[in-house]
Structure formats: structure tokens, C-alpha cells
CSV table of C-alpha atoms in Angstrom, one decimal:
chain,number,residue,atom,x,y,z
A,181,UNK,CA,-17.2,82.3,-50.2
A,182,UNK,CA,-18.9,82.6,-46.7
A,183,UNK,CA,-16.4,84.7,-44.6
A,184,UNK,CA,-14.4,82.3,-42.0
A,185,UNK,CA,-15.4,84.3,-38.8
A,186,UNK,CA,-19.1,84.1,-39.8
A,187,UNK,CA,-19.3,80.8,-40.7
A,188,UNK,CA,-20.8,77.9,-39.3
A,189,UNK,CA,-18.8,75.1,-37.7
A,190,UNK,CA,-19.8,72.5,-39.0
A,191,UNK,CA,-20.3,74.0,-42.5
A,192,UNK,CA,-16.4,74.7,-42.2
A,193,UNK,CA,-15.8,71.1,-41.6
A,194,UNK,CA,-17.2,70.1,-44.1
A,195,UNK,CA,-16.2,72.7,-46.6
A,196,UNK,CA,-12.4,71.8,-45.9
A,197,UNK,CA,-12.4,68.3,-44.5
A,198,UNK,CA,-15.2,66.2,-46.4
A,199,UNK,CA,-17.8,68.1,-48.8
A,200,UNK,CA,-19.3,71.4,-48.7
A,201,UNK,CA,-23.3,70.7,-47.4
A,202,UNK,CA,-26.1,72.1,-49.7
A,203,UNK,CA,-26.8,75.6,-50.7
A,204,UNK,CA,-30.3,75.8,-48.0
A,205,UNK,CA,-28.2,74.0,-45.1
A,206,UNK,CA,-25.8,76.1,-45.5
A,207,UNK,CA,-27.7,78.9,-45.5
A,208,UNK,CA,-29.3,77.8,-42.6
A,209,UNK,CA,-26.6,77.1,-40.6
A,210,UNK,CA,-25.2,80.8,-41.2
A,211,UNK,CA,-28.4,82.2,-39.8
A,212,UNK,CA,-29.7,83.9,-43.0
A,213,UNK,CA,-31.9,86.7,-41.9
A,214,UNK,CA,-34.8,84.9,-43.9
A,215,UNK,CA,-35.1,81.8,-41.2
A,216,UNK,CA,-34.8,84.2,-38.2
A,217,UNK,CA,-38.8,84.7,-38.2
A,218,UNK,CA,-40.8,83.9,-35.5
A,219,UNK,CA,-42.4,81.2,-37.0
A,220,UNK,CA,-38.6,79.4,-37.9
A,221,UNK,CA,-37.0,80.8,-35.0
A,222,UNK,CA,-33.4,80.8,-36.0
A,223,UNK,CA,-31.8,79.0,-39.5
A,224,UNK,CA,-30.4,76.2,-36.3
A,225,UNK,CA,-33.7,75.3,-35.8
A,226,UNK,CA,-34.6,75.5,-39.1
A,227,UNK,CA,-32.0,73.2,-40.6
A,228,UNK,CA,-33.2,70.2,-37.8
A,229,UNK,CA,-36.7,70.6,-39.5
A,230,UNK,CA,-35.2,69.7,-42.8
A,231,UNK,CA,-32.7,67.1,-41.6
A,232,UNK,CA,-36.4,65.6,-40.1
A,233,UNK,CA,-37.3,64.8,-44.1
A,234,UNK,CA,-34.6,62.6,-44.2
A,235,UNK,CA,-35.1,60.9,-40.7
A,236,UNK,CA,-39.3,60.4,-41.3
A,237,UNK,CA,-38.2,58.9,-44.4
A,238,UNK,CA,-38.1,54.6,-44.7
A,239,UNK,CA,-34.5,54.5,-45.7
A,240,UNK,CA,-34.0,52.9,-49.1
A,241,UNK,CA,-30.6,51.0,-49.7
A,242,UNK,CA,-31.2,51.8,-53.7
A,243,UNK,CA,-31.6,55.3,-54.4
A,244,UNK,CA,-29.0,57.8,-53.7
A,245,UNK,CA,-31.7,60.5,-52.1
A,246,UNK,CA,-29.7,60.7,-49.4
A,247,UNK,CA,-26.8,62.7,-50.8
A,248,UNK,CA,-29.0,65.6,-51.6
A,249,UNK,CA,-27.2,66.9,-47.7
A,250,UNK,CA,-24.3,68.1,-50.0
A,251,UNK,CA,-23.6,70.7,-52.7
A,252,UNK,CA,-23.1,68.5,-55.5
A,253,UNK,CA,-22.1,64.9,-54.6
A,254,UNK,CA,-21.1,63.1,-57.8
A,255,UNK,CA,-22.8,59.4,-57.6
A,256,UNK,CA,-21.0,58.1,-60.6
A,257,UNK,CA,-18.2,56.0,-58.4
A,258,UNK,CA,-21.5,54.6,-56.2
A,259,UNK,CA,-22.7,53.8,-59.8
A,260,UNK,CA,-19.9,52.0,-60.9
A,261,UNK,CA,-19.0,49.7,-57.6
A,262,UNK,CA,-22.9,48.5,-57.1
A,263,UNK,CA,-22.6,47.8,-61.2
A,264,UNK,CA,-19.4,45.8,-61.1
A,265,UNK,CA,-18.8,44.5,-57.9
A,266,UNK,CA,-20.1,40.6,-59.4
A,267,UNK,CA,-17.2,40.6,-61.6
A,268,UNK,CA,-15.0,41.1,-58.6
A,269,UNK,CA,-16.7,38.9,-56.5
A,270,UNK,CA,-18.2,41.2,-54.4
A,271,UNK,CA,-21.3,40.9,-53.3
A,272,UNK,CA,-23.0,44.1,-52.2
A,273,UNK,CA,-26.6,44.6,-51.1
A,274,UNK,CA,-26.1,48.6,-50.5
A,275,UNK,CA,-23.8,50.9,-51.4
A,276,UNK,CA,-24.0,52.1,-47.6
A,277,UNK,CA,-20.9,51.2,-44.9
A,278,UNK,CA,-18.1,49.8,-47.5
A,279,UNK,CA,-15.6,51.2,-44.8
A,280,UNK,CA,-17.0,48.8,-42.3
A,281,UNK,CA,-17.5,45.7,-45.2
A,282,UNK,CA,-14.8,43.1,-44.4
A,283,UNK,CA,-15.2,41.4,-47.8
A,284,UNK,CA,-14.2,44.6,-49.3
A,285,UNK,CA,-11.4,45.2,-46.9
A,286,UNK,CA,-9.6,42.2,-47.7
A,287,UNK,CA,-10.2,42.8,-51.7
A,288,UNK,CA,-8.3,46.3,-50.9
A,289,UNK,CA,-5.9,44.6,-49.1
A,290,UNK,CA,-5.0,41.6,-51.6
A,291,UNK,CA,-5.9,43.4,-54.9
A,292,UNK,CA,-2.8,45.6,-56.1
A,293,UNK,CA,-4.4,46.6,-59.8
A,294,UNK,CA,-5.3,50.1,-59.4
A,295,UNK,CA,-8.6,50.2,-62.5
A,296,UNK,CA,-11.2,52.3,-62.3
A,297,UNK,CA,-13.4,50.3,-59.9
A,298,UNK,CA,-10.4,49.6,-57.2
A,299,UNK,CA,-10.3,53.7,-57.6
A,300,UNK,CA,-13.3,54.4,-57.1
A,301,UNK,CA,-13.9,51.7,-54.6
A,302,UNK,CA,-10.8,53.4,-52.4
A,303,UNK,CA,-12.7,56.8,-52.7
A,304,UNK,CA,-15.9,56.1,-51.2
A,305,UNK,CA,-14.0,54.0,-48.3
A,306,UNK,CA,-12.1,57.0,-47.4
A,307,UNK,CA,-15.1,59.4,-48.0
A,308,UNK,CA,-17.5,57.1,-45.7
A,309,UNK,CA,-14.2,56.4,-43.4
A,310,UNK,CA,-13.9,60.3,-43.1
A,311,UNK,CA,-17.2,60.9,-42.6
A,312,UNK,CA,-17.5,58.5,-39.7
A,313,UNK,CA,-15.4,60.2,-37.8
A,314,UNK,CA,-16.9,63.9,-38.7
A,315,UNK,CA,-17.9,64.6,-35.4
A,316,UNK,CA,-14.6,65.0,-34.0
A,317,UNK,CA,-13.4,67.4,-36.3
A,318,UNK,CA,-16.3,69.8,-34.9
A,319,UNK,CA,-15.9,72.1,-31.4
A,320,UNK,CA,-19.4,72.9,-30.5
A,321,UNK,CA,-22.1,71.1,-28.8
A,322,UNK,CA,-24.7,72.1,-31.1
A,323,UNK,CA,-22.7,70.9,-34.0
A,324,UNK,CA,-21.5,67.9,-32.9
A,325,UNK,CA,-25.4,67.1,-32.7
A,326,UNK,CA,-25.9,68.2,-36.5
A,327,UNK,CA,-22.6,65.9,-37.6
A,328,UNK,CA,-24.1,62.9,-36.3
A,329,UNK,CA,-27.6,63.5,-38.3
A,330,UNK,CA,-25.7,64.2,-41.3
A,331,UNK,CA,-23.2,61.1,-40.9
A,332,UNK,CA,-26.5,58.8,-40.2
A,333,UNK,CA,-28.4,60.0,-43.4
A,334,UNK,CA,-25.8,58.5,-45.4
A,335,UNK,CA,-24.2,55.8,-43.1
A,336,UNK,CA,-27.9,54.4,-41.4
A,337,UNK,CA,-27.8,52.6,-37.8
A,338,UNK,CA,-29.6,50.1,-36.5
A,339,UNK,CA,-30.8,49.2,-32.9
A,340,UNK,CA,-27.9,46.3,-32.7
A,341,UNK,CA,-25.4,49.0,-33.1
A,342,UNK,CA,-26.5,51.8,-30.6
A,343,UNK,CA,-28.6,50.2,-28.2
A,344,UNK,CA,-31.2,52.9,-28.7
A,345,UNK,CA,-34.9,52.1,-28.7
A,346,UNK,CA,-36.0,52.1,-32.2
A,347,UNK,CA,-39.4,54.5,-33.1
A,348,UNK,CA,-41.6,53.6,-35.4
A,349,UNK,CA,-42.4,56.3,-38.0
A,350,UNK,CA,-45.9,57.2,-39.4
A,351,UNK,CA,-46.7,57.4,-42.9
A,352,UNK,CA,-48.0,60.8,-43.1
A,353,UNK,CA,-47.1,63.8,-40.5
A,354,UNK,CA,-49.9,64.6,-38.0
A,355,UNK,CA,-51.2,68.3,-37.7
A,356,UNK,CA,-48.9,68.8,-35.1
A,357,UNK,CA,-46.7,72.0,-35.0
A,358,UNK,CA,-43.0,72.8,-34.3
A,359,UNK,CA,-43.0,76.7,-33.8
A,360,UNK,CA,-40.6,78.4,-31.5
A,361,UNK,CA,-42.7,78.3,-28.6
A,362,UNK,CA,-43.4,74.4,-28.9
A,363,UNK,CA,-40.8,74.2,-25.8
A,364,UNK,CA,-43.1,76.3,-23.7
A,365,UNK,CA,-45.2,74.1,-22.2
A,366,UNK,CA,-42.5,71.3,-21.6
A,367,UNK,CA,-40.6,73.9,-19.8
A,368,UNK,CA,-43.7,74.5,-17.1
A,369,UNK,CA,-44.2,70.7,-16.8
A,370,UNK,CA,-40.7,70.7,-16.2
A,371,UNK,CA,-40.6,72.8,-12.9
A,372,UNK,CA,-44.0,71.5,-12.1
A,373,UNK,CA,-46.2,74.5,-13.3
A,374,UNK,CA,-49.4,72.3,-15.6
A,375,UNK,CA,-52.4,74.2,-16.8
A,376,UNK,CA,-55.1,73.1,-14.8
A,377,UNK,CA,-56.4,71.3,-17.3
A,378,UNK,CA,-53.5,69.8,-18.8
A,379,UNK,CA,-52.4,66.3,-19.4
A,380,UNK,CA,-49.2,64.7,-19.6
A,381,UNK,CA,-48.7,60.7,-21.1
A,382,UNK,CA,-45.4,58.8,-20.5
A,383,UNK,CA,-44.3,56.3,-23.2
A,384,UNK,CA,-42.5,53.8,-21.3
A,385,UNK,CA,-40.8,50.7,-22.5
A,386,UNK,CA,-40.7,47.1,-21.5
A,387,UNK,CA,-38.8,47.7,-18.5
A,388,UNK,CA,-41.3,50.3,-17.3
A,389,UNK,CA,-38.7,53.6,-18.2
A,390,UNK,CA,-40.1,56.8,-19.2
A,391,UNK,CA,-38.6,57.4,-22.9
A,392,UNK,CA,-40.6,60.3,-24.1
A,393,UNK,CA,-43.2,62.4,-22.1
A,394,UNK,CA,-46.6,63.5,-24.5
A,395,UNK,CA,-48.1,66.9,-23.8
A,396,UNK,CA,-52.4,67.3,-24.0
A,397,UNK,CA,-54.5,70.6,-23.8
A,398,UNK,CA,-51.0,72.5,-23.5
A,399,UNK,CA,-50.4,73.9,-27.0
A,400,UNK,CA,-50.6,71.2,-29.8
A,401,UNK,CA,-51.8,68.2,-28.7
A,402,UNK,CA,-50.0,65.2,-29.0
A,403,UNK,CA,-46.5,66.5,-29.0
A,404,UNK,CA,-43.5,64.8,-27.2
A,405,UNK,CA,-40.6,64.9,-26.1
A,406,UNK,CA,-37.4,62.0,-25.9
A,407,UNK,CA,-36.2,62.0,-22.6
A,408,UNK,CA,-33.5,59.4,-23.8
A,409,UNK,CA,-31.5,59.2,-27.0
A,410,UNK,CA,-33.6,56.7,-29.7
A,411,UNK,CA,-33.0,56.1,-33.8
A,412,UNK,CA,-35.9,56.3,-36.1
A,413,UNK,CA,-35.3,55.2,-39.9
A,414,UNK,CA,-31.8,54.1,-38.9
A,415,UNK,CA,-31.1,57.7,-37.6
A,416,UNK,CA,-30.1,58.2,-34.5
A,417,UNK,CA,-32.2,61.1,-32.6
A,418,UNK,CA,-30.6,62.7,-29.3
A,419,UNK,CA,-32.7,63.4,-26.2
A,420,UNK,CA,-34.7,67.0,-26.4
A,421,UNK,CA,-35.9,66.7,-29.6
A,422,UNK,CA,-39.4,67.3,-30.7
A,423,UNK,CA,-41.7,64.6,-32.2
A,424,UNK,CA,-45.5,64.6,-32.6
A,425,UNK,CA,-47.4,60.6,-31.8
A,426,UNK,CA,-50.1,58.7,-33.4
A,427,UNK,CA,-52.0,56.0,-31.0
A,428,UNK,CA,-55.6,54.5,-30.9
A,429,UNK,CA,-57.1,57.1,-27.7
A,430,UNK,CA,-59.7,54.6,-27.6
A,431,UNK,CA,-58.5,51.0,-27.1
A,432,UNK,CA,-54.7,51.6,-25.5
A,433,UNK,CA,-53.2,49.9,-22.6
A,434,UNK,CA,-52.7,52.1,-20.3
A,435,UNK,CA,-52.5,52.9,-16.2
A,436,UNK,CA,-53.0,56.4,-14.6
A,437,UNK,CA,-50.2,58.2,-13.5
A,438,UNK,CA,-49.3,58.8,-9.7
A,439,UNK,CA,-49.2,62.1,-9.5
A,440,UNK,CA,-50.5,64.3,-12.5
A,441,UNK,CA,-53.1,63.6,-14.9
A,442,UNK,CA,-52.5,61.5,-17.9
A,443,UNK,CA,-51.5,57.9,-18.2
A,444,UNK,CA,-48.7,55.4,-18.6
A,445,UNK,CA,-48.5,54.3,-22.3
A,446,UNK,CA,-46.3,51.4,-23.3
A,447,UNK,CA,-44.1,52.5,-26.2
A,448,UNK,CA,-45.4,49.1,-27.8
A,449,UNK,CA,-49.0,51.1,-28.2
A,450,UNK,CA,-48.4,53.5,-30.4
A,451,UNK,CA,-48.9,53.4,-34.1
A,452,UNK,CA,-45.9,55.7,-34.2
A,453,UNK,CA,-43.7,59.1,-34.1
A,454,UNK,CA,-42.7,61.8,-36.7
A,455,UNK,CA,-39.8,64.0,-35.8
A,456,UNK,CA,-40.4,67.5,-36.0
A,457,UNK,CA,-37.0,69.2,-34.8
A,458,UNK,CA,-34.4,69.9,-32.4
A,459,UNK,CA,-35.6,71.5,-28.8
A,460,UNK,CA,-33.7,74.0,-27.2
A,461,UNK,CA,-33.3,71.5,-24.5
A,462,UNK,CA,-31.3,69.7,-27.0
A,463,UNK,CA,-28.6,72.0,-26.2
A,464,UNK,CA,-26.9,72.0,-22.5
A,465,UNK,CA,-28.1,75.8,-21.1
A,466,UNK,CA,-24.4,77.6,-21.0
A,467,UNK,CA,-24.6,76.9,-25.1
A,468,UNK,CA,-28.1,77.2,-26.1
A,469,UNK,CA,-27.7,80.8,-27.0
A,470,UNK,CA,-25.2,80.0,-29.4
A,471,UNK,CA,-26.7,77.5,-30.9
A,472,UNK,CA,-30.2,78.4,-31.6
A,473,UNK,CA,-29.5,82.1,-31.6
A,474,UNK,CA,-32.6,84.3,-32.5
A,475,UNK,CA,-34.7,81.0,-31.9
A,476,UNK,CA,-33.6,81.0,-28.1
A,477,UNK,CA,-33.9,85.1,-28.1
A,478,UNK,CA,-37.6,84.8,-28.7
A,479,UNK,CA,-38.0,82.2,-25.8
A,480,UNK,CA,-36.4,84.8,-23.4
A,481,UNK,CA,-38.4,88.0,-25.0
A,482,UNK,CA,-41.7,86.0,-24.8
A,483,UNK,CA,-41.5,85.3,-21.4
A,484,UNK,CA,-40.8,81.6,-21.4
A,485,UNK,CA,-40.4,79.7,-18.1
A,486,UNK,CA,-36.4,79.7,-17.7
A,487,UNK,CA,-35.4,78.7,-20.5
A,488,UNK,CA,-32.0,79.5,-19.9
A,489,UNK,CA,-31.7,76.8,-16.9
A,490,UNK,CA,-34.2,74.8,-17.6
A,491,UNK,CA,-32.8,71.3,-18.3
A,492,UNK,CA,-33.8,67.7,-19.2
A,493,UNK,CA,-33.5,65.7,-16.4
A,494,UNK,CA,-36.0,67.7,-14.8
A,495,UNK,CA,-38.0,66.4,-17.0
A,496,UNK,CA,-37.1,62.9,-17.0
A,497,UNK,CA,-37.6,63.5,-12.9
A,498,UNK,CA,-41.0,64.5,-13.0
A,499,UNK,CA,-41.9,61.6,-15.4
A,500,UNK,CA,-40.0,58.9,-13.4
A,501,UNK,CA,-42.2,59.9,-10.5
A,502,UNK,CA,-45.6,59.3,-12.5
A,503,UNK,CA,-44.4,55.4,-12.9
């Protein structure tokens, strides 16, 4: 057993409220040695990169995938519900949200037999109930963040829900990287310091508001940055987070921007996004330390551009005066 003063927050949480997480999160989370590198930067950062797998994924209301998050999460009470529920009148497309199903509500309510399928029905209502709520249970900004990803791998979102603007996700992942120093260049855009010959796009959408802001001959091209919070795959995706973008260069709408070079893009463009990981801009400045520990060291040893003030809406300023 991880010792209590060492171990992660959320991992705690789960551990004594829900489920333990799986053996590589939790790891992870605990800041193993092995993912304090500097190509992984910290096991924080590294644990968003693998929690992207799940999120560039189409989710699939018939496998149970999804559960891999945890230790060992025994399926056989999903099994049985999504096998039986006819003969109970109960009809269930996914074994996803039962807590929120109001034909199953009232079944619990009006059906006092307690067999194996009201059982196990009452089980995964509580376990999907609990985990709704998981975020609360948490103290830290940083893991509040990583209890919503987890609770939206299993419980999916949609755009009617949240409000969020919904990404469309590409099939394959661009050659677009996600090392430590991917923030770099966002944080020189951000207090107005471009490479002469640097670019930056703005994805705006119908309304003509910046939602994520696209790097070019800064680092990798064609890697961006949400600048509001969105849901991809039914996930939902906070602001600060790293994605790379696919478009046609070619034959896109677009209009130059006011003040730097690069262009307006509507969102409605773009073939689509993959999610690469959490930014340290994810992370309000007086916690970012914390949370991406040896990650956020090697911005500060490197000689990044204040990346311990540095914060989003200076981003979102310098796009909104491109529009």
C-alpha cells in the first residue's frame, strides 16, 4: 500500500470512496521516478497523455473499454442488467447513466424483490451516482481537473448538457508533439514576444469568439491551445489543454488577423483536433508547482517565459484583439 502522506489525491479518493484507478495511473499520479524524464515531464502530465486515449477515442455505448481507468472493475453486474433488462421491461440502449434513467428510477422505486438483477441494478446506480459526484470529494485544483476526465470516460457528455463547443476528433494523430516545452511558445505569444517569423491562427466559432489559438513556425506546427472549456468524444476538456489540428491549408475560409500574422479560421473548417495533454496553463499559477511537479521544474530551469505567472486570459486577450 502507497503510504498516505505520499499519495495522490485523487488516487486516495478513489482508493477509499469509489475504486482504486489502474496500476500505470496510479503510478503516475504518485510521480514514479520513471515519468519524471524530460521527455514526460512529471507522471501529472503523463497520466493526461493517457487519459487522451480514451478522449480521441469515438465512444462506443457496447464495449466496456472504458473501465480499463480502474484496477480491476468486475463487468459481470453491467453484463447481467444489459442481458435482462427486456424481461423487466426495461429498455436500455447503454449501460451508461442508469443513475440519471428515470425508467429505472421508478422500477427501483416500485419493485421491492431484491434478485440478482434488482442487486446488481442498485450497485451500478450507486457506483455511477458516487462517481458523479467524485469531484467533490477531492481538495486540489489539479485533481479536481483529473476527476472530471475520469467521471466522463465512463459517464459521456454531450453538447446539450454542458454547453461546450463540441471538437471533432481525427482518425489518426498528426505528427504533432506534446513534450515539456510544448507550452513555450504559447507562453511568448502570451506576453506578446512572436518569432519573427511566426504565425498564430484563431479558431473562432459562429459568433466570431476565439476558442483555441494554433501556433506556426514556433515549435511543432499545428499545435493549439483551448482558450475556453469544449468536450470531444463526449469528454469534457478544460481550457489550457494541448491539442494538435488537421485543416485543408489550401482551400479554408479564412481572414487575416488585425494585428499579428496568421488568420481567422472558423472552427466549422477544420477537419478536426486530437488532444495531446494537459498544459501547465491548465493549472491556476499559485498551484502549478504542485501539480505538475518536475514537469513545471523543467519549465523554470529551461528558461521558459514566466511560467509561473503566466496565465490564460492573456492569451484569450491577445486573440480577441486579432478578431
Amino acid at each position: 500500500m502507497t503510504n498516505a502522506i505520499s499519495e495522490h489525491d485523487v488516487l486516495r479518493c478513489f482508493r477509499t470512496q469509489l475504486i482504486p484507478l489502474s496500476k500505470n495511473l496510479t503510478e503516475m499520479l504518485n510521480e514514479h521516478f520513471s515519468h519524471q524524464t524530460e521527455r514526460r515531464g512529471c507522471g501529472f502530465t503523463q497520466a493526461t497523455r493517457v487519459i487522451a486515449e480514451f478522449i480521441n477515442q469515438e465512444n462506443k455505448e457496447s464495449d466496456f473499454k472504458d473501465f480499463r481507468i480502474f484496477d480491476d472493475y468486475d463487468t459481470k453486474n453491467l453484463r447481467l442488467i444489459l442481458n435482462h433488462a427486456k424481461s423487466y421491461d426495461i429498455e436500455l440502449e447503454s449501460w451508461r447513466d442508469l443513475d440519471l434513467n428515470p425508467h429505472i428510477q421508478i422500477f427501483l422505486k416500485s419493485n421491492p424483490t431484491e434478485d440478482s438483477f434488482v442487486e446488481a441494478l442498485k450497485a451500478e446506480v450507486l457506483f455511477q451516482s458516487q462517481l458523479r459526484d467524485i469531484r467533490n470529494k477531492v481538495e486540489h485544483e489539479e485533481s479536481k481537473l483529473i476527476c472530471d476526465f475520469l467521471e466522463d470516460i465512463i459517464l459521456r457528455k454531450n453538447h446539450d448538457i454542458t454547453d461546450y463547443i463540441e471538437l471533432k476528433s481525427l482518425i489518426e494523430k498528426p505528427k504533432v508533439g506534446s513534450c515539456p516545452m510544448a507550452e513555450n511558445f504559447f507562453l511568448k505569444i502570451a506576453h506578446r514576444r512572436l518569432l519573427r517569423q511566426g504565425l498564430i491562427n484563431i479558431f473562432v466559432n459562429e459568433n466570431n469568439e476565439p476558442i483555441l489559438m494554433e501556433k506556426l513556425k514556433m515549435g511543432d506546427d499545428h499545435s493549439c491551445i483551448n482558450l475556453v472549456p469544449l468536450i470531444m468524444n463526449g469528454i469534457r476538456i478544460p481550457l489550457g489543454s494541448l491539442f494538435s489540428v488537421y485543416y485543408d491549408e489550401e482551400n479554408i475560409q479564412k481572414q487575416a488577423n488585425k494585428l499579428y500574422k496568421g488568420s481567422i479560421i472558423p472552427l466549422s473548417e477544420v477537419d478536426g483536433f486530437w488532444f495531446l495533454r494537459l498544459t501547465t496553463l491548465s493549472v491556476s499559477p499559485k498551484n502549478r508547482a504542485r501539480a505538475f511537479t518536475s514537469h513545471f521544474k523543467q519549465q523554470i530551469d529551461n528558461g521558459l517565459f514566466s511560467p509561473d505567472t503566466t496565465q490564460l486570459d492573456q492569451l484569450r486577450i491577445v486573440a480577441l484583439e486579432q478578431i
